[in-house]
Amino acid sequence: MKVPLLDLRRDYQFIKEDLLKDLEEIFDIQSFILGKHVRALEENLRNFLKVKDVIGVSSGTDALLISLMALNISNGDEVIVPSFTFYATASSVARLGAIPVFADIDPITYNITPEEIEKKISKKTKCIIPVHLYGNPSEIDKILDIAKSKNIYVIEDNAQAIGAEYKGKKTGSFGHLGALSFYPTKNLGGAGDGGAISTNDEELAKKVRMLRVHGSEKRYYHDYIGINGRLDEIQACYINHRFKRIEQNNNERIEIAKKYNSLLKDLENKELIFTPKETPNSKHVYHQYTIRIPKYRDTLRQFLTENGIGTEIYYPLPLHLQKCFSYLGYKEGSLPNTEKASLEVLSLPIFPGLKDEEIEYVSNKIKEFFRKH
């Protein structure tokens, strides 16, 4: 049996017919930029997240970059970020001449912790970017309390967590701004790059809309130095069709995770592996199903590959140890929980349409590996 890490074709079959009709209309009309499909997506997401505004942009990376630009983050400003996250969380800060300040994570949830954030705050701190990693909400209420007491902005990196909830509210609805990604692998993925920014601040929403079109509200008149950060109609059309199934697909991911948890329970009881744990009072939407293996992680991965099972390591080298951030002066041992996680995590197949026999095959092969070791 072969079990891929991800198979987007299984969900595509449910939307294909209606999607292709709408795509044909786009080409017939020849309207490709910021048209009715983008507006419809923004409205869908506003209602879904229960926020005042959502602005479609060109990628999740640009969602972070434009959010920082809207908050006037610039040279010398410090922005607290996790090191255990995708590169864009920190690179968007550095691109503006600001300083990424890396904080350590909770070893169980892999999310940046309020306690570690407090240790990193200085007079130069202007913003905090908590990441709801793998679809698991961070302790965003405590982070917001810290930020409010210090007059610091909060941008939620919600790229992996659309539909996740913390204390009954959707992630992406808490901070001053929230960044979404529609990269194809995401729970709400597009057919290429795409992203969005959520906010409850009308002034920030207005500025974000201008920044995504070269800082312009009226064509050829520019109030800000913006970027070309627009979401196109083809992407918005595809995402809107996938949006119709977002709750169903997220719930399916949750059920898959429960099945893995049950099948791998004996190994966890023996502390050979550790399955994902949810933040209290939260809804984890399992963008990734990531286990932790204290010993033999790389050997297990090789064994699973040889048996036709797709896996991935998110993330094998923490950002604070990446060559491009060496100028910041971090060394091995700077963030022990982050560094330990990078050596132990392994993501297993999880996607809508994954079959019970495939889940059982993956789980049985993991058990077989540990019997041999």
Short mmCIF file of C-alpha atoms in Angstrom, two decimals:
data_model
loop_
_atom_site.label_atom_id
_atom_site.label_comp_id
_atom_site.label_asym_id
_atom_site.label_seq_id
_atom_site.Cartn_x
_atom_site.Cartn_y
_atom_site.Cartn_z
CA MET A 1 0.00 0.00 0.00
CA LYS A 2 1.10 3.57 -0.72
CA VAL A 3 -0.17 6.38 1.49
CA PRO A 4 0.80 9.91 0.38
CA LEU A 5 1.40 12.69 2.86
CA LEU A 6 -1.28 14.67 1.02
CA ASP A 7 -3.66 13.95 -1.87
CA LEU A 8 -5.63 17.02 -2.95
CA ARG A 9 -7.41 15.12 -5.71
CA ARG A 10 -9.72 13.37 -3.27
CA ASP A 11 -11.39 16.59 -2.19
CA TYR A 12 -11.24 18.17 -5.66
CA GLN A 13 -13.71 15.65 -7.06
CA PHE A 14 -16.49 17.21 -4.95
CA ILE A 15 -16.06 20.70 -6.41
CA LYS A 16 -14.75 20.03 -9.91
CA GLU A 17 -17.95 20.38 -11.96
CA ASP A 18 -19.20 23.66 -10.47
CA LEU A 19 -15.69 25.08 -10.24
CA LEU A 20 -14.94 24.57 -13.93
CA LYS A 21 -18.16 26.40 -14.88
CA ASP A 22 -17.13 29.43 -12.83
CA LEU A 23 -13.59 29.36 -14.19
CA GLU A 24 -14.94 29.34 -17.74
CA GLU A 25 -17.01 32.43 -16.92
CA ILE A 26 -13.92 34.23 -15.62
CA PHE A 27 -12.15 33.64 -18.91
CA ASP A 28 -15.23 34.60 -20.91
CA ILE A 29 -15.57 37.88 -19.01
CA GLN A 30 -11.77 38.42 -18.84
CA SER A 31 -11.94 39.88 -15.33
CA PHE A 32 -8.92 38.58 -13.43
CA ILE A 33 -8.02 40.99 -10.60
CA LEU A 34 -10.05 41.98 -7.50
CA GLY A 35 -13.42 41.10 -8.98
CA LYS A 36 -16.59 39.49 -7.68
CA HIS A 37 -14.92 36.23 -6.60
CA VAL A 38 -12.43 38.09 -4.40
CA ARG A 39 -15.25 40.14 -2.89
CA ALA A 40 -17.29 36.99 -2.26
CA LEU A 41 -14.35 35.29 -0.57
CA GLU A 42 -13.74 38.29 1.67
CA GLU A 43 -17.40 38.26 2.68
CA ASN A 44 -17.36 34.50 3.29
CA LEU A 45 -14.33 34.82 5.54
CA ARG A 46 -15.73 37.84 7.39
CA ASN A 47 -18.80 35.82 8.32
CA PHE A 48 -16.82 32.68 9.09
CA LEU A 49 -14.27 34.38 11.35
CA LYS A 50 -16.84 36.85 12.73
CA VAL A 51 -14.58 39.84 12.14
CA LYS A 52 -15.30 43.30 10.73
CA ASP A 53 -13.15 42.90 7.65
CA VAL A 54 -11.07 40.48 5.60
CA ILE A 55 -8.82 41.59 2.76
CA GLY A 56 -7.62 39.12 0.13
CA VAL A 57 -3.90 39.31 -0.72
CA SER A 58 -1.40 37.50 -2.90
CA SER A 59 0.02 35.00 -0.36
CA GLY A 60 0.29 34.15 3.30
CA THR A 61 3.76 35.69 3.29
CA ASP A 62 2.39 38.95 1.90
CA ALA A 63 -0.40 38.80 4.49
CA LEU A 64 2.27 38.95 7.19
CA LEU A 65 4.33 41.57 5.37
CA ILE A 66 1.39 43.88 4.67
CA SER A 67 0.15 43.48 8.26
CA LEU A 68 3.54 44.62 9.57
CA MET A 69 3.58 47.50 7.08
CA ALA A 70 0.11 48.57 8.24
CA LEU A 71 1.45 48.79 11.80
CA ASN A 72 4.44 50.89 10.64
CA ILE A 73 6.96 48.28 11.76
CA SER A 74 10.34 49.42 10.45
CA ASN A 75 14.10 49.69 11.06
CA GLY A 76 15.17 48.70 14.54
CA ASP A 77 11.73 47.72 15.82
CA GLU A 78 11.65 44.36 17.59
CA VAL A 79 9.00 41.76 16.81
CA ILE A 80 8.73 38.65 18.99
CA VAL A 81 8.21 35.46 16.98
CA PRO A 82 8.63 31.72 17.49
CA SER A 83 11.66 30.08 15.92
CA PHE A 84 9.70 26.84 15.41
CA THR A 85 7.56 27.97 12.48
CA PHE A 86 7.66 28.50 8.74
CA TYR A 87 10.33 30.92 7.53
CA ALA A 88 7.90 33.67 6.48
CA THR A 89 6.89 34.45 10.07
CA ALA A 90 10.36 35.88 10.69
CA SER A 91 11.47 36.84 7.18
CA SER A 92 8.57 39.27 6.79
CA VAL A 93 9.90 41.08 9.87
CA ALA A 94 13.48 41.16 8.61
CA ARG A 95 12.44 42.40 5.16
CA LEU A 96 11.25 45.63 6.76
CA GLY A 97 14.53 46.16 8.61
CA ALA A 98 12.94 45.16 11.91
CA ILE A 99 14.49 42.61 14.25
CA PRO A 100 12.97 39.15 14.75
CA VAL A 101 13.30 38.26 18.43
CA PHE A 102 12.94 34.50 18.80
CA ALA A 103 11.10 33.06 21.79
CA ASP A 104 10.90 29.43 22.87
CA ILE A 105 7.87 27.15 22.62
CA ASP A 106 5.85 24.85 24.82
CA PRO A 107 7.30 21.35 24.24
CA ILE A 108 3.85 19.76 24.06
CA THR A 109 1.82 22.19 21.90
CA TYR A 110 4.84 23.58 19.96
CA ASN A 111 3.35 27.07 20.31
CA ILE A 112 5.13 30.15 21.59
CA THR A 113 4.36 30.63 25.32
CA PRO A 114 3.27 33.76 27.18
CA GLU A 115 6.07 33.19 29.71
CA GLU A 116 8.76 33.12 27.03
CA ILE A 117 7.27 36.18 25.35
CA GLU A 118 7.50 38.17 28.57
CA LYS A 119 11.20 37.35 28.85
CA LYS A 120 11.85 38.83 25.41
CA ILE A 121 10.01 42.14 25.71
CA SER A 122 12.17 45.27 25.60
CA LYS A 123 11.64 48.98 25.01
CA LYS A 124 12.02 48.30 21.28
CA THR A 125 9.28 45.64 21.13
CA LYS A 126 6.49 46.81 18.83
CA CYS A 127 4.70 43.59 17.93
CA ILE A 128 4.20 39.91 18.80
CA ILE A 129 3.39 37.28 16.15
CA PRO A 130 2.05 34.12 17.79
CA VAL A 131 1.63 31.18 15.40
CA HIS A 132 -1.22 28.70 15.78
CA LEU A 133 1.10 25.93 14.68
CA TYR A 134 -0.20 22.79 12.94
CA GLY A 135 -3.75 24.11 13.48
CA ASN A 136 -3.47 24.17 17.29
CA PRO A 137 -4.43 27.52 18.89
CA SER A 138 -1.88 29.31 21.04
CA GLU A 139 -2.83 30.84 24.39
CA ILE A 140 -3.88 33.96 22.58
CA ASP A 141 -5.84 35.53 25.45
CA LYS A 142 -2.80 35.56 27.74
CA ILE A 143 -0.63 36.86 24.91
CA LEU A 144 -3.11 39.69 24.29
CA ASP A 145 -3.11 40.59 27.99
CA ILE A 146 0.67 40.91 27.93
CA ALA A 147 0.56 42.96 24.73
CA LYS A 148 -2.12 45.29 26.04
CA SER A 149 -0.20 45.96 29.26
CA LYS A 150 2.86 46.95 27.22
CA ASN A 151 1.04 48.74 24.35
CA ILE A 152 2.29 46.18 21.81
CA TYR A 153 0.55 45.03 18.63
CA VAL A 154 -0.42 41.40 18.01
CA ILE A 155 -0.56 39.79 14.56
CA GLU A 156 -1.91 36.24 14.58
CA ASP A 157 -0.11 33.96 12.14
CA ASN A 158 -3.22 31.96 11.32
CA ALA A 159 -1.80 30.40 8.15
CA GLN A 160 -2.17 26.83 9.41
CA ALA A 161 -5.28 27.21 11.53
CA ILE A 162 -8.33 28.44 9.62
CA GLY A 163 -11.38 27.19 11.51
CA ALA A 164 -9.49 26.55 14.73
CA GLU A 165 -11.10 27.96 17.86
CA TYR A 166 -9.96 29.19 21.24
CA LYS A 167 -12.58 29.61 23.97
CA GLY A 168 -15.35 29.63 21.37
CA LYS A 169 -13.81 32.20 19.01
CA LYS A 170 -12.10 31.55 15.70
CA THR A 171 -8.37 32.10 15.57
CA GLY A 172 -7.59 35.12 13.45
CA SER A 173 -10.27 37.16 15.24
CA PHE A 174 -8.28 38.03 18.38
CA GLY A 175 -5.30 40.15 17.38
CA HIS A 176 -5.01 43.56 15.76
CA LEU A 177 -4.53 41.65 12.51
CA GLY A 178 -4.58 38.02 11.42
CA ALA A 179 -2.72 36.47 8.49
CA LEU A 180 -4.15 33.59 6.45
CA SER A 181 -2.47 31.47 3.79
CA PHE A 182 -4.20 29.68 0.92
CA TYR A 183 -1.13 27.76 -0.19
CA PRO A 184 -2.45 24.53 -1.79
CA THR A 185 -1.54 22.28 1.16
CA LYS A 186 -3.47 24.37 3.69
CA ASN A 187 -6.85 23.36 5.12
CA LEU A 188 -8.35 25.99 2.82
CA GLY A 189 -5.87 25.80 -0.03
CA GLY A 190 -5.94 27.47 -3.42
CA ALA A 191 -4.66 26.41 -6.82
CA GLY A 192 -1.48 28.42 -6.26
CA ASP A 193 -0.52 31.24 -3.91
CA GLY A 194 -3.03 33.34 -2.03
CA GLY A 195 -3.69 34.82 1.38
CA ALA A 196 -5.89 37.14 3.41
CA ILE A 197 -5.75 39.53 6.35
CA SER A 198 -8.47 39.69 9.02
CA THR A 199 -9.09 42.57 11.39
CA ASN A 200 -11.67 44.28 13.59
CA ASP A 201 -9.99 47.68 13.17
CA GLU A 202 -11.59 49.74 10.38
CA GLU A 203 -8.62 52.08 9.98
CA LEU A 204 -6.19 49.18 9.68
CA ALA A 205 -8.51 47.50 7.16
CA LYS A 206 -8.55 50.63 5.02
CA LYS A 207 -4.77 50.89 5.13
CA VAL A 208 -4.29 47.20 4.30
CA ARG A 209 -6.57 47.54 1.25
CA MET A 210 -4.38 50.39 0.04
CA LEU A 211 -1.08 48.69 0.77
CA ARG A 212 -2.04 45.66 -1.34
CA VAL A 213 -2.40 47.93 -4.41
CA HIS A 214 0.79 50.00 -4.19
CA GLY A 215 -0.51 52.17 -1.35
CA SER A 216 -3.28 53.56 -3.51
CA GLU A 217 -6.97 54.17 -2.85
CA LYS A 218 -7.54 56.14 -6.06
CA ARG A 219 -5.73 54.80 -9.11
CA TYR A 220 -2.38 56.49 -9.77
CA TYR A 221 -2.53 58.42 -6.48
CA HIS A 222 -0.38 56.84 -3.75
CA ASP A 223 -0.59 57.61 -0.03
CA TYR A 224 1.77 54.84 1.11
CA ILE A 225 4.68 52.84 -0.26
CA GLY A 226 2.73 49.65 -0.83
CA ILE A 227 3.29 46.47 -2.82
CA ASN A 228 1.55 44.51 -5.56
CA GLY A 229 -0.17 42.18 -3.14
CA ARG A 230 -3.52 41.49 -4.80
CA LEU A 231 -5.43 38.21 -4.82
CA ASP A 232 -6.53 37.19 -8.30
CA GLU A 233 -9.99 36.02 -9.38
CA ILE A 234 -8.96 32.50 -10.39
CA GLN A 235 -7.54 31.80 -6.94
CA ALA A 236 -10.51 33.37 -5.16
CA CYS A 237 -12.92 31.31 -7.27
CA TYR A 238 -11.16 28.05 -6.42
CA ILE A 239 -10.89 28.95 -2.72
CA ASN A 240 -14.59 29.86 -2.56
CA HIS A 241 -15.52 26.41 -3.83
CA ARG A 242 -13.24 24.76 -1.29
CA PHE A 243 -14.63 27.06 1.41
CA LYS A 244 -18.03 25.35 1.08
CA ARG A 245 -16.45 22.22 2.58
CA ILE A 246 -14.13 23.81 5.16
CA GLU A 247 -16.08 22.80 8.28
CA GLN A 248 -16.72 19.30 6.97
CA ASN A 249 -13.07 18.87 6.00
CA ASN A 250 -11.77 20.22 9.31
CA ASN A 251 -14.07 17.86 11.22
CA GLU A 252 -12.80 14.98 9.09
CA ARG A 253 -9.23 15.92 10.00
CA ILE A 254 -10.21 15.87 13.67
CA GLU A 255 -11.71 12.39 13.30
CA ILE A 256 -8.58 11.14 11.52
CA ALA A 257 -6.47 12.48 14.38
CA LYS A 258 -8.65 10.66 16.91
CA LYS A 259 -8.17 7.40 14.99
CA TYR A 260 -4.41 7.84 14.95
CA ASN A 261 -4.45 8.65 18.67
CA SER A 262 -6.35 5.47 19.44
CA LEU A 263 -4.21 3.24 17.23
CA LEU A 264 -0.93 4.69 18.57
CA LYS A 265 -1.99 4.78 22.23
CA ASP A 266 0.08 1.74 23.25
CA LEU A 267 3.25 3.29 21.86
CA GLU A 268 2.52 6.52 23.69
CA ASN A 269 1.93 4.66 26.95
CA LYS A 270 5.44 3.24 26.53
CA GLU A 271 6.73 6.77 25.76
CA LEU A 272 8.09 5.62 22.41
CA ILE A 273 6.10 8.34 20.67
CA PHE A 274 3.92 11.27 21.72
CA THR A 275 0.76 12.19 19.82
CA PRO A 276 -0.52 15.78 19.41
CA LYS A 277 -2.10 17.52 22.38
CA GLU A 278 -4.67 20.27 22.15
CA THR A 279 -4.51 23.57 23.97
CA PRO A 280 -7.19 23.62 26.72
CA ASN A 281 -10.52 25.17 25.64
CA SER A 282 -9.59 24.92 21.99
CA LYS A 283 -10.44 23.30 18.69
CA HIS A 284 -7.38 21.91 16.88
CA VAL A 285 -7.97 21.59 13.11
CA TYR A 286 -4.92 19.41 12.35
CA HIS A 287 -3.33 21.11 9.39
CA GLN A 288 -0.67 18.57 10.33
CA TYR A 289 -0.83 15.48 12.50
CA THR A 290 2.60 15.67 14.11
CA ILE A 291 4.00 13.07 16.48
CA ARG A 292 7.14 13.38 18.54
CA ILE A 293 9.67 10.51 18.60
CA PRO A 294 12.37 10.88 21.29
CA LYS A 295 14.56 8.22 19.63
CA TYR A 296 14.88 6.90 16.07
CA ARG A 297 12.92 9.71 14.38
CA ASP A 298 15.00 9.71 11.19
CA THR A 299 15.24 5.90 11.12
CA LEU A 300 11.47 5.63 11.50
CA ARG A 301 10.95 8.12 8.70
CA GLN A 302 13.20 6.10 6.40
CA PHE A 303 11.30 2.92 7.30
CA LEU A 304 7.95 4.56 6.52
CA THR A 305 9.29 5.86 3.20
CA GLU A 306 10.44 2.35 2.27
CA ASN A 307 6.90 1.16 2.99
CA GLY A 308 5.23 3.73 0.74
CA ILE A 309 4.18 6.18 3.46
CA GLY A 310 4.67 9.91 2.95
CA THR A 311 5.96 11.95 5.91
CA GLU A 312 7.50 15.37 6.46
CA ILE A 313 9.50 17.18 9.13
CA TYR A 314 8.07 20.58 10.01
CA TYR A 315 10.71 21.97 10.82
CA PRO A 316 14.17 20.33 10.68
CA LEU A 317 16.23 23.46 11.47
CA PRO A 318 14.83 26.18 13.73
CA LEU A 319 14.87 29.71 12.36
CA HIS A 320 17.26 31.04 15.00
CA LEU A 321 19.92 28.61 13.71
CA GLN A 322 19.36 29.35 10.01
CA LYS A 323 22.30 30.88 8.15
CA CYS A 324 20.30 33.92 7.04
CA PHE A 325 19.60 34.87 10.69
CA SER A 326 23.14 34.28 11.96
CA TYR A 327 23.59 38.05 12.29
CA LEU A 328 21.20 37.96 15.25
CA GLY A 329 23.72 35.99 17.30
CA TYR A 330 21.70 32.97 18.42
CA LYS A 331 23.62 29.76 19.15
CA GLU A 332 22.72 26.13 19.75
CA GLY A 333 21.14 25.91 23.18
CA SER A 334 19.50 29.35 22.91
CA LEU A 335 15.99 27.88 22.63
CA PRO A 336 16.13 24.33 24.05
CA ASN A 337 12.47 23.34 23.57
CA THR A 338 12.53 24.53 19.97
CA GLU A 339 15.77 22.70 19.19
CA LYS A 340 14.54 19.49 20.81
CA ALA A 341 11.28 19.61 18.83
CA SER A 342 13.14 20.00 15.54
CA LEU A 343 14.98 16.74 16.25
CA GLU A 344 11.88 14.77 17.25
CA VAL A 345 8.80 15.82 15.23
CA LEU A 346 7.37 13.89 12.31
CA SER A 347 4.14 14.66 10.44
CA LEU A 348 2.01 11.76 9.20
CA PRO A 349 -0.54 11.68 6.35
CA ILE A 350 -3.69 13.63 7.15
CA PHE A 351 -6.14 15.07 4.60
CA PRO A 352 -9.83 14.85 3.69
CA GLY A 353 -10.51 11.51 2.05
CA LEU A 354 -7.82 9.57 3.92
CA LYS A 355 -9.27 6.08 4.36
CA ASP A 356 -9.49 4.04 7.56
CA GLU A 357 -7.37 1.26 6.04
CA GLU A 358 -4.68 3.82 5.20
CA ILE A 359 -4.67 5.18 8.75
CA GLU A 360 -4.42 1.63 10.06
CA TYR A 361 -1.60 0.80 7.62
CA VAL A 362 0.44 3.82 8.73
CA SER A 363 -0.16 3.05 12.41
CA ASN A 364 0.65 -0.64 12.00
CA LYS A 365 3.91 0.15 10.21
CA ILE A 366 4.93 2.46 13.07
CA LYS A 367 4.18 -0.35 15.53
CA GLU A 368 6.14 -2.79 13.38
CA PHE A 369 9.13 -0.46 13.41
CA PHE A 370 9.21 -0.25 17.20
CA ARG A 371 8.85 -4.01 17.57
CA LYS A 372 12.06 -4.31 15.57
CA HIS A 373 13.84 -1.62 17.59
#
